[in-house]
Amino acid sequence: MLQCAPYPLLLGPYFPMNIRTLLDQRFRAAFQQAGAPPETNPQVQQSGRPEFGDYQANGAMAAAKALRMPPRALAEKVVQAVDLQDLAERVEIAGPGFINITLSKTWLSRQLSEALRDARLGVAPVEHAQNIVVDYSSPNLAKEMHVGHLRSTIIGDAVVRVLEFLGHRVVRQNHVGDWGTQFGMLIAYIERLRTSGEAQLTLALEDLEGFYRSAKQLFDSDPAFADTARAYVVKLQQGDAHCLELWKHFIDTSMGHCERVYERLGVTLRRTDVKAESAYNSDLPRVIDDLRKQGLLSESEGAQCVFLDEFKGKDDSPLPVIVQKSDGGYLYATTDLAAIRYRAKDLAADRVLYFVDARQSLHLKQVFAVARRAGFVADSCSLEHHPFGTMMGEDGKPFKTRAGGTVKLVDLIDEAEQRAYAVVSEKNPGLSEGERRAIARSVGVGAVKYADLSKNRINDYIFSWNTMLALDGNTAPYLLYAYTRIASIFRRGELGDSHFTGHIDIIEPAERNLGLLLARFSEVVETVGADCYPNLLCSYLYDLAGAFMQFYEACPVLKADEPARSSRLLLCRLTAGVLHRGLDLLGIETIEQM
RNA sequence: GCGCCUGUAGCUCAAUCGGAUAGAGCAUCAGCCUUCUAAGCUGAGGGUAGCAGGUUCGAAUCCUGCCAGGCGCGCCA
């Protein structure tokens, strides 16, 4: 394990704050002093181009308009007023009134030296920790996990990690589907196999997907079996002991499958995070009752519905949220309402995040609206659907096996590891078999996850083995390689904790470039925590890895003279720390060599 | 029919609350290994931002209309 962990000694008080926030505060004060109203947004952001400095404040144009004065004149006054003596080496006005800020190397050097002594690498814990409930993964247990579950699982887990790192109290909710009509069929099939022996049943359940297919086939071809299956749905719902036992056996087996996938993917979900659909069964009649008491319920064509004005269907007709079927059965909207109330009330959530397929947008919008109207959720609680697109094959159609079936996650992981193994063996044949296997595991799984995380989640995305396992470009292998290069420097120099001394002193352009990115880590992490777009963290880490590669080419470390050698070693150490932590927040594990 | 999402380089994708000359990677071409891992680095070419209007000092971003694709829309989840 690389010593990316921080210095144990903390010299004096250190209150990390991200640069953007710091500049925002300074400029807010300056704008007021310059005569702008207190609510003026200084619009501090990272500069788009190097010639515009490191940060820019763009608020002068808008504020000048309100004040009816020339924007450059306001910018002048702001620059006069702003106190940046400690941190900027240049503040310039450009164009119509942009204020460009170049940070001083001294200040940057000090920030980095401090971040190095901080276990959190300069990321401050949130001032007000929130209770954040995160609904993600949530596979249906009738079948094995397949590629359709990947995005929710991977993206949700990354966001969970980020939120916890920021200091929030996170409650994972794996809302697995373990109830509904198809389970009658599966139970009937279990029973049938049991009569031919326990061993055969166990074997059949190994391949859950095949199990489902066989049951379905029987269901479609054998009317007697179909009748039994339908009867079992009813018995199950009535709490029949025998059916429940078979059902539990099935659920248990299926959950075991999921857990093996989570384990291999390095996903933090545990059995204790499961709050299955069936867990809300007893609460469903109460949901209906409460909706009725609120006067929200109306009957339509025999079904119990909630009609809300904001939802219109065809020809402006009212669009119902059906919460109880005409036969008395409940639907997933009912379960979701029960779940949302549990999360808001029992779990006291400040935010509830749903990492759910974009196709459920309307459904969730309706559930959120009904829940609010019914008072299940306080106004102060934020309900957020974070949708994502579908994973497509290289032909632009939903990703399938060659035979046209769904791709099981275990198969996907197997193939990723195999392909990674082939690459490692080719690139680095000197490593032992065991080492290559271990590297292939990290690289293969890391590549799968990174391919998913690095894209803006809203769009559909094209899954391609080639781009994913490519060794260059914005991929997991590239980031992992950057990290191993640092590890290699430390190995080569035989460096232990005691060898890291002195402080970071930014001199070369490549050092400055790298240092500036390192100092921005907290900005990215905070943004991801707020907006739930892990691809921002990916592209940051990619930039960081790139900046390190350039630094590596331009600035010798071990061969440098003091004090540059010490400074560069510390820069390497901080880079390793940020890469390690950043990848960890994405759920990707680093390796020491590859 | 109504609603939601999307349309950026040949391909895969970015772009912070509207900000300056729209950026990467792949692929193509040209360079760099007696020097800390070349799974790397440097450089070149490649764009009517779907189309047309509008708002604005300023639009890939906001608004309107059209075109194209995907998805959703009463008793599955």
XYZ file of C-alpha atoms (C1' of nucleotides) in Angstrom:
671
model
C 0.000 0.000 0.000
C 1.462 3.268 -1.073
C 2.050 5.881 1.567
C -0.402 8.310 0.164
C -1.789 8.742 3.604
C -1.010 12.075 5.092
C 1.499 13.349 7.516
C 0.494 12.412 11.026
C 1.526 15.767 12.401
C -0.804 18.648 11.963
C 0.894 21.990 12.300
C -1.477 24.500 13.758
C -5.089 25.020 12.851
C -5.989 24.322 9.268
C -9.338 25.226 7.835
C -9.463 23.997 4.298
C -11.738 25.859 1.979
C -12.055 25.507 -1.686
C -10.554 28.276 -3.748
C -13.724 29.162 -5.558
C -15.614 29.655 -2.291
C -12.785 31.733 -0.895
C -12.674 33.991 -3.945
C -16.444 34.188 -3.969
C -16.425 35.561 -0.436
C -13.695 38.083 -1.152
C -15.426 39.311 -4.275
C -18.827 39.482 -2.652
C -17.396 41.924 -0.158
C -15.606 43.841 -2.910
C -18.703 44.191 -5.066
C -20.590 45.645 -2.126
C -17.820 48.079 -1.409
C -17.934 49.090 -5.041
C -21.575 49.977 -4.654
C -23.308 46.825 -5.901
C -26.255 45.434 -3.950
C -25.442 42.717 -1.381
C -27.098 39.935 -3.357
C -24.804 40.508 -6.340
C -23.279 37.268 -7.534
C -19.614 37.832 -8.363
C -19.757 34.792 -10.670
C -16.404 33.369 -9.727
C -15.368 30.421 -11.826
C -12.314 28.670 -13.147
C -10.848 30.425 -16.139
C -11.510 28.910 -19.496
C -8.028 29.605 -20.819
C -4.606 29.936 -19.267
C -4.162 33.488 -20.546
C -7.170 34.512 -18.455
C -5.494 33.420 -15.241
C -6.655 30.689 -12.891
C -10.038 32.084 -11.904
C -12.262 34.783 -13.230
C -15.008 36.910 -11.694
C -17.616 37.665 -14.323
C -20.188 39.439 -12.198
C -19.206 42.992 -13.179
C -21.084 43.012 -16.493
C -24.438 42.060 -15.028
C -24.042 44.243 -11.929
C -22.950 47.255 -13.956
C -26.073 47.018 -15.978
C -28.251 47.207 -12.881
C -26.191 50.148 -11.613
C -26.276 51.808 -15.031
C -22.583 52.309 -15.212
C -19.916 51.104 -17.650
C -18.896 47.552 -16.707
C -15.203 48.242 -16.885
C -15.594 51.142 -14.485
C -17.333 48.871 -11.987
C -14.675 46.224 -12.511
C -12.046 48.859 -11.724
C -13.740 49.717 -8.453
C -14.097 46.057 -7.542
C -10.449 45.382 -8.225
C -9.518 48.392 -6.073
C -11.671 47.079 -3.267
C -10.956 43.376 -3.378
C -8.514 41.977 -0.884
C -6.480 39.303 -2.603
C -3.053 40.335 -1.369
C -2.336 37.034 0.284
C -3.313 34.748 -2.575
C -3.141 36.422 -5.965
C -0.104 37.584 -7.844
C -2.078 39.254 -10.591
C -5.578 40.665 -10.940
C -6.451 42.057 -14.347
C -9.470 43.448 -16.102
C -10.043 42.225 -19.620
C -12.602 42.539 -22.363
C -15.934 44.061 -21.386
C -15.270 43.654 -17.650
C -13.892 40.223 -16.854
C -11.696 40.147 -13.776
C -8.940 37.601 -14.183
C -7.106 36.287 -11.164
C -3.768 34.533 -11.171
C -2.945 32.811 -7.903
C 0.451 33.357 -6.376
C 2.848 30.446 -6.403
C 3.709 31.093 -2.787
C 0.136 30.880 -1.681
C -0.508 27.821 -3.817
C 2.599 26.147 -2.424
C 1.396 26.775 1.107
C -2.090 25.440 0.367
C -0.617 22.264 -1.032
C 1.760 21.775 1.861
C -1.200 22.085 4.181
C -3.360 19.689 2.181
C -0.549 17.180 2.474
C -0.845 17.271 6.242
C -4.589 16.821 6.110
C -6.128 13.373 6.129
C -8.927 14.780 3.960
C -6.535 16.233 1.381
C -7.983 19.698 1.734
C -11.638 18.731 1.494
C -13.528 20.275 4.377
C -16.316 18.281 6.013
C -19.724 19.848 5.437
C -20.844 22.345 8.047
C -24.342 20.905 8.286
C -24.467 17.162 7.812
C -27.701 15.963 6.250
C -29.575 12.681 6.361
C -29.434 11.504 2.805
C -31.319 8.422 1.683
C -30.035 6.954 -1.538
C -32.110 4.480 -3.516
C -29.882 2.639 -5.941
C -29.171 -0.700 -7.591
C -32.614 -2.099 -6.688
C -32.579 -5.130 -8.982
C -35.533 -7.408 -9.484
C -34.741 -10.689 -7.793
C -36.687 -12.784 -10.281
C -33.676 -12.724 -12.572
C -29.958 -12.424 -12.303
C -28.339 -8.997 -12.338
C -27.674 -7.841 -15.875
C -26.191 -4.811 -17.601
C -29.406 -2.880 -17.067
C -28.578 -2.749 -13.355
C -25.037 -1.551 -13.828
C -25.581 2.172 -14.105
C -27.776 2.586 -11.066
C -25.467 0.397 -9.000
C -22.203 2.017 -10.054
C -23.307 5.633 -10.171
C -25.335 5.377 -6.975
C -22.433 3.819 -5.122
C -20.022 6.523 -6.268
C -22.355 9.279 -5.130
C -22.877 7.528 -1.812
C -19.140 7.407 -1.266
C -18.773 11.083 -2.105
C -21.583 12.101 0.230
C -20.148 10.081 3.089
C -16.716 11.519 2.499
C -18.219 14.993 2.678
C -19.569 14.072 6.095
C -23.243 13.447 5.419
C -25.189 10.650 7.074
C -26.086 8.351 4.224
C -28.680 5.593 4.342
C -28.440 3.171 1.445
C -31.723 1.696 0.297
C -31.582 -1.275 -1.997
C -35.235 -1.428 -2.989
C -35.072 -4.909 -4.496
C -38.043 -6.335 -6.353
C -39.061 -9.457 -4.499
C -42.816 -9.385 -4.868
C -45.249 -9.611 -7.695
C -46.781 -11.955 -10.202
C -43.688 -13.611 -11.617
C -42.785 -15.030 -8.223
C -45.777 -17.357 -8.292
C -44.338 -18.926 -11.379
C -40.887 -19.294 -9.855
C -42.230 -20.829 -6.685
C -44.248 -23.361 -8.649
C -41.121 -24.248 -10.553
C -39.085 -24.659 -7.377
C -41.704 -27.037 -6.073
C -41.590 -29.071 -9.238
C -37.804 -29.379 -9.146
C -37.841 -30.234 -5.471
C -39.834 -33.344 -6.173
C -36.978 -34.513 -8.351
C -34.414 -33.867 -5.629
C -32.749 -31.065 -3.665
C -29.494 -31.384 -5.560
C -31.107 -30.709 -8.875
C -32.861 -27.659 -7.503
C -29.640 -26.211 -6.130
C -28.000 -26.768 -9.465
C -30.838 -25.119 -11.342
C -30.704 -22.059 -9.078
C -27.029 -21.589 -9.853
C -28.102 -20.126 -13.162
C -30.911 -17.875 -12.127
C -31.408 -16.558 -15.604
C -31.810 -20.073 -17.016
C -34.081 -20.909 -14.114
C -36.360 -18.033 -15.000
C -36.375 -19.002 -18.656
C -37.260 -22.617 -17.930
C -40.050 -21.584 -15.584
C -41.406 -19.147 -18.132
C -41.311 -21.741 -20.857
C -43.236 -24.182 -18.718
C -45.666 -21.445 -17.774
C -46.359 -20.711 -21.425
C -46.607 -24.323 -22.573
C -48.237 -26.162 -19.686
C -51.689 -24.837 -18.675
C -51.761 -26.915 -15.504
C -48.442 -25.446 -14.393
C -49.685 -21.970 -15.248
C -52.752 -22.495 -13.077
C -50.609 -23.656 -10.180
C -48.387 -20.626 -10.638
C -51.325 -18.242 -10.568
C -52.750 -19.972 -7.518
C -49.375 -19.571 -5.796
C -49.368 -15.823 -6.297
C -52.607 -15.619 -4.354
C -51.427 -18.056 -1.682
C -48.188 -16.159 -1.308
C -50.029 -12.921 -0.789
C -52.287 -14.582 1.761
C -49.225 -15.618 3.709
C -49.367 -19.353 3.060
C -46.522 -20.893 5.035
C -45.397 -23.372 2.413
C -45.327 -20.789 -0.350
C -43.538 -18.333 1.878
C -40.879 -20.888 2.623
C -40.270 -21.572 -1.057
C -40.305 -17.870 -1.758
C -37.757 -17.173 0.967
C -35.521 -19.881 -0.383
C -35.636 -18.320 -3.796
C -35.075 -14.751 -2.570
C -32.179 -15.882 -0.447
C -30.498 -17.587 -3.370
C -31.072 -14.636 -5.631
C -29.795 -12.151 -3.049
C -26.690 -14.292 -2.781
C -26.149 -13.845 -6.497
C -26.437 -10.092 -6.111
C -24.019 -10.001 -3.236
C -21.411 -11.871 -5.216
C -21.778 -9.293 -7.976
C -21.505 -6.413 -5.491
C -18.455 -8.039 -3.985
C -16.740 -8.407 -7.321
C -17.671 -4.883 -8.377
C -16.533 -3.424 -5.091
C -19.951 -1.968 -4.404
C -20.638 -1.037 -0.785
C -24.172 -2.445 -0.624
C -24.715 -5.041 2.086
C -27.622 -7.252 3.120
C -28.510 -4.675 5.769
C -29.090 -2.058 3.067
C -31.836 -4.147 1.513
C -35.298 -2.822 2.095
C -37.291 -4.958 -0.284
C -40.612 -4.162 -1.868
C -42.233 -6.824 0.268
C -41.144 -4.962 3.396
C -43.862 -2.418 2.657
C -46.669 -4.936 2.118
C -48.366 -4.389 5.444
C -48.177 -0.634 5.004
C -49.975 -0.547 1.660
C -53.569 -0.547 2.988
C -52.593 2.331 5.254
C -51.277 4.293 2.303
C -54.651 3.916 0.614
C -56.499 4.857 3.792
C -54.410 7.944 4.298
C -54.874 9.065 0.734
C -58.595 8.587 1.179
C -58.614 10.601 4.400
C -56.849 13.422 2.587
C -59.583 13.349 -0.008
C -57.109 12.569 -2.737
C -58.587 9.266 -3.771
C -61.185 8.760 -6.454
C -62.517 5.659 -8.109
C -62.212 5.296 -11.853
C -63.198 2.214 -13.773
C -63.051 0.278 -10.538
C -59.524 1.318 -9.630
C -58.460 3.654 -6.837
C -56.690 6.628 -8.340
C -55.194 9.963 -7.446
C -55.749 12.681 -10.023
C -53.539 15.723 -9.896
C -54.053 18.791 -12.048
C -50.460 18.973 -13.198
C -50.688 15.621 -14.961
C -52.655 15.497 -18.151
C -53.062 12.579 -20.496
C -54.474 12.319 -23.986
C -56.706 15.203 -25.130
C -56.134 17.008 -21.852
C -57.848 14.208 -19.981
C -56.785 13.825 -16.373
C -53.967 11.332 -15.879
C -54.371 9.059 -12.883
C -51.837 7.599 -10.525
C -53.392 4.211 -9.909
C -52.726 3.032 -6.392
C -55.110 0.098 -6.166
C -56.311 -2.139 -8.962
C -59.957 -2.957 -9.447
C -59.238 -6.442 -8.056
C -57.881 -4.902 -4.870
C -54.213 -5.471 -5.680
C -51.586 -2.801 -5.142
C -49.128 -1.423 -7.652
C -45.595 -0.196 -7.597
C -46.809 3.374 -7.170
C -48.345 2.276 -3.880
C -45.125 0.653 -2.748
C -43.129 3.696 -3.773
C -45.448 5.905 -1.771
C -45.004 3.704 1.278
C -41.243 3.777 0.747
C -41.112 7.514 0.347
C -43.022 8.050 3.548
C -40.746 5.655 5.405
C -37.727 7.512 4.117
C -39.044 10.959 4.894
C -40.526 10.162 8.297
C -38.749 7.166 9.812
C -35.376 7.852 8.290
C -35.825 11.619 8.718
C -34.346 12.304 5.313
C -33.270 15.784 4.271
C -32.708 14.491 0.759
C -33.891 11.337 -0.965
C -31.940 10.465 -4.102
C -33.247 8.017 -6.673
C -30.770 6.568 -9.126
C -33.329 5.155 -11.449
C -33.658 4.717 -15.199
C -34.824 7.799 -17.103
C -37.863 5.883 -18.330
C -39.319 6.119 -14.843
C -39.310 9.916 -14.910
C -43.044 10.377 -15.173
C -43.755 7.691 -12.611
C -41.410 9.257 -10.078
C -42.660 12.745 -10.776
C -46.158 11.519 -10.004
C -45.124 9.661 -6.877
C -43.236 12.713 -5.614
C -46.220 14.945 -6.276
C -48.709 12.622 -4.581
C -46.404 12.138 -1.617
C -46.095 15.890 -1.125
C -49.810 16.479 -1.540
C -50.575 13.760 0.978
C -48.108 15.207 3.457
C -45.936 12.079 3.437
C -42.934 14.285 2.801
C -42.163 17.654 4.371
C -41.463 20.614 2.112
C -37.973 20.835 3.507
C -37.117 17.372 2.218
C -35.644 17.300 -1.255
C -36.827 14.500 -3.538
C -34.434 14.012 -6.420
C -34.643 11.700 -9.361
C -31.194 11.358 -10.904
C -32.017 9.634 -14.160
C -29.691 7.943 -16.566
C -29.865 6.621 -20.077
C -29.664 3.116 -21.433
C -26.507 1.178 -22.136
C -26.286 0.516 -25.858
C -24.201 -1.863 -27.924
C -21.825 -0.615 -30.591
C -24.643 -0.907 -33.104
C -26.540 1.762 -31.181
C -29.188 -0.680 -29.991
C -29.648 -1.890 -26.414
C -26.646 -3.955 -25.358
C -27.290 -7.681 -25.866
C -25.390 -10.921 -26.190
C -24.666 -12.157 -29.650
C -27.676 -14.457 -29.314
C -29.803 -11.461 -28.440
C -30.184 -12.154 -24.722
C -29.474 -9.817 -21.833
C -25.840 -9.689 -20.741
C -25.402 -10.956 -17.192
C -23.166 -8.871 -14.981
C -21.086 -11.858 -13.928
C -20.331 -12.553 -17.576
C -19.486 -8.928 -18.198
C -17.061 -8.882 -15.278
C -15.519 -12.188 -16.366
C -14.875 -10.881 -19.824
C -13.462 -7.574 -18.577
C -11.021 -9.409 -16.329
C -10.031 -11.795 -19.091
C -9.359 -8.992 -21.521
C -7.416 -7.047 -18.914
C -5.396 -10.160 -18.135
C -4.447 -10.519 -21.780
C -3.267 -6.908 -21.873
C -1.208 -7.098 -18.670
C 0.393 -10.310 -19.824
C 1.379 -8.652 -23.040
C 2.598 -5.369 -21.561
C 4.302 -6.746 -18.520
C 5.177 -10.425 -18.994
C 7.757 -10.267 -16.213
C 5.117 -10.221 -13.503
C 4.054 -13.434 -11.822
C 0.819 -15.175 -12.734
C -0.733 -14.152 -9.413
C 0.280 -10.530 -9.818
C -1.126 -10.406 -13.322
C -4.404 -11.937 -12.148
C -4.705 -9.402 -9.361
C -3.906 -6.509 -11.680
C -6.389 -7.808 -14.240
C -9.103 -7.843 -11.583
C -8.540 -4.221 -10.621
C -8.058 -3.003 -14.157
C -10.943 -4.997 -15.614
C -13.505 -4.045 -13.008
C -12.141 -0.517 -12.798
C -12.500 -0.140 -16.553
C -16.115 -1.308 -16.547
C -17.027 1.064 -13.757
C -15.073 3.991 -15.122
C -16.580 3.624 -18.593
C -19.957 4.087 -16.987
C -19.039 6.795 -14.506
C -17.108 8.963 -16.925
C -20.093 9.726 -19.113
C -22.746 12.241 -18.315
C -25.376 9.900 -16.946
C -28.348 11.505 -18.657
C -27.509 10.262 -22.131
C -27.682 6.749 -23.442
C -24.152 5.520 -23.822
C -22.393 3.137 -26.138
C -20.682 0.247 -24.445
C -17.498 -0.723 -26.226
C -14.868 -3.135 -24.975
C -12.260 -1.370 -27.037
C -12.747 2.150 -25.761
C -13.262 0.920 -22.246
C -10.079 -1.080 -21.925
C -8.078 1.289 -24.079
C -4.882 2.108 -22.361
C -4.990 5.737 -23.285
C -7.556 8.438 -23.286
C -10.077 8.997 -20.523
C -10.056 5.464 -19.165
C -9.445 3.673 -15.893
C -6.163 2.127 -17.092
C -4.739 5.579 -17.823
C -5.535 6.823 -14.317
C -4.270 3.642 -12.714
C -1.093 3.871 -14.720
C -0.451 7.413 -13.502
C -0.755 6.147 -9.966
C 1.606 3.232 -10.538
C 4.203 5.599 -11.928
C 4.211 7.449 -8.638
C 4.347 4.197 -6.739
C 7.264 3.235 -8.908
C 9.169 6.408 -8.045
C 8.726 5.709 -4.356
C 9.807 2.086 -4.790
C 12.790 3.102 -6.830
C 13.834 5.677 -4.268
C 13.129 3.258 -1.395
C 11.217 5.954 0.325
C 9.437 5.645 3.646
C 7.479 8.185 5.656
C 10.624 9.689 7.110
C 11.937 10.608 3.668
C 9.182 13.066 2.998
C 10.426 16.325 4.441
C 10.477 20.006 3.637
C 7.626 21.676 1.843
C 6.154 22.057 -1.601
C 7.607 24.904 -3.596
C 5.994 25.471 -6.967
C 8.500 26.682 -9.567
C 8.190 25.008 -12.979
C 5.089 25.477 -15.160
C 4.399 21.738 -15.029
C 4.537 21.884 -11.242
C 2.193 24.823 -11.176
C -0.247 23.118 -13.479
C -0.271 19.996 -11.356
C -0.423 21.959 -8.115
C -3.368 24.041 -9.214
C -5.345 20.921 -10.057
C -4.478 19.342 -6.731
C -5.772 22.417 -4.953
C -9.071 22.089 -6.784
C -9.944 18.630 -5.502
C -12.388 19.940 -2.926
C -14.282 21.967 -5.523
C -14.981 18.880 -7.556
C -15.957 16.684 -4.646
C -18.386 19.285 -3.357
C -19.927 19.735 -6.778
C -20.458 16.008 -7.199
C -22.055 15.841 -3.757
C -24.517 18.535 -4.751
C -25.273 17.624 -8.367
C -24.635 13.861 -8.399
C -22.662 13.816 -11.638
C -19.672 11.548 -11.021
C -18.415 12.195 -14.559
C -17.185 15.563 -13.252
C -14.919 13.751 -10.817
C -13.740 11.466 -13.613
C -12.806 14.283 -15.905
C -11.040 16.038 -13.026
C -8.993 12.919 -12.289
C -8.222 12.529 -15.963
C -6.937 16.092 -16.068
C -4.955 15.460 -12.915
C -3.406 12.280 -14.311
C -2.569 14.140 -17.522
C -0.968 16.984 -15.583
C 1.055 14.455 -13.644
C 2.219 12.721 -16.837
C 3.425 16.077 -18.150
C 5.123 16.859 -14.875
C 6.731 13.433 -14.972
C 8.165 14.122 -18.415
C 9.307 17.644 -17.601
C 10.530 17.373 -14.045
C 12.839 14.622 -12.819
C 12.080 13.736 -9.233
C 14.649 11.363 -7.786
C 17.452 12.880 -9.825
C 16.619 16.470 -8.971
C 18.795 18.506 -6.647
C 17.531 19.685 -3.309
C 15.342 21.430 -2.484
C 13.470 20.639 -5.698
C 13.730 16.901 -5.018
C 11.909 17.105 -1.708
C 9.322 19.459 -3.074
C 8.638 17.209 -6.058
C 8.440 14.129 -3.888
C 5.784 15.852 -1.827
C 3.965 16.866 -4.970
C 4.041 13.225 -6.056
C 2.771 12.148 -2.704
C -0.142 14.547 -2.779
C -0.949 13.521 -6.343
C -0.939 9.871 -5.315
C -3.183 10.746 -2.394
C -5.704 12.603 -4.500
C -5.714 9.951 -7.220
C -6.136 7.242 -4.626
C -8.912 9.044 -2.817
C -10.578 10.202 -6.006
C -10.642 6.705 -7.460
C -11.823 5.372 -4.134
C -14.744 7.803 -4.253
C -15.572 6.311 -7.636
C -15.320 2.837 -6.143
C -12.192 1.960 -8.092
C -9.211 0.425 -6.345
C -5.666 1.444 -7.144
C -2.753 -0.902 -7.712
C 0.958 -0.458 -7.140
C 2.151 -1.716 -10.491
C 0.717 -2.736 -13.813
C -52.235 12.838 -29.969
C -49.779 14.645 -25.397
C -45.360 14.709 -22.368
C -40.054 13.944 -21.118
C -34.984 13.396 -22.894
C -31.400 13.891 -26.731
C -29.036 16.166 -31.348
C -21.517 19.247 -30.602
C -15.191 16.810 -35.264
C -15.378 10.468 -39.226
C -16.215 7.699 -34.087
C -16.806 7.996 -28.475
C -17.547 11.943 -25.286
C -16.671 17.203 -22.437
C -17.637 22.101 -21.377
C -19.009 24.922 -13.700
C -24.989 29.854 -12.653
C -25.253 32.369 -20.120
C -18.836 34.550 -20.477
C -13.834 35.720 -24.022
C -10.968 32.036 -29.775
C -16.478 25.258 -28.404
C -12.368 21.218 -25.675
C -10.426 15.924 -24.968
C -9.607 10.896 -26.505
C -9.886 7.346 -30.584
C -8.715 7.050 -35.648
C -5.112 9.654 -39.419
C -0.281 12.021 -40.155
C 4.706 13.736 -38.104
C 8.225 13.474 -33.992
C 10.343 11.558 -28.802
C 12.955 5.545 -25.223
C 21.833 4.440 -23.349
C 17.571 9.012 -18.711
C 12.128 7.713 -12.168
C 7.327 1.853 -16.334
C 6.539 4.186 -24.060
C -0.242 1.283 -20.763
C 3.694 7.542 -21.717
C 4.925 12.552 -23.906
C 5.107 16.530 -28.024
C 3.007 18.472 -32.560
C -0.480 18.725 -37.108
C -4.988 18.398 -39.648
C -10.240 17.785 -38.544
C -16.590 22.096 -36.410
C -22.559 25.955 -40.481
C -22.998 23.345 -32.400
C -29.872 19.425 -36.346
C -32.454 23.827 -39.005
C -34.777 28.827 -38.580
C -35.964 32.836 -35.614
C -35.835 35.502 -30.761
C -33.910 37.424 -25.806
C -28.915 39.395 -24.191
C -23.172 43.541 -23.842
C -22.415 38.141 -24.632
C -26.002 31.808 -26.374
C -23.754 24.944 -27.371
C -26.298 26.706 -22.818
C -32.423 30.558 -22.045
C -37.358 31.195 -25.201
C -40.476 29.946 -29.773
C -41.273 27.078 -34.203
C -39.737 23.159 -37.309
C -36.676 18.457 -38.449
C -34.537 13.785 -36.647
C -33.853 9.931 -32.903
C -35.025 7.605 -28.096
C -38.432 6.907 -24.194
C -43.048 7.333 -21.527
C -48.483 8.002 -21.222
C -55.266 3.565 -16.276
C -55.164 -1.242 -13.496
C -46.741 -5.037 -15.152
C -42.591 -3.344 -12.260
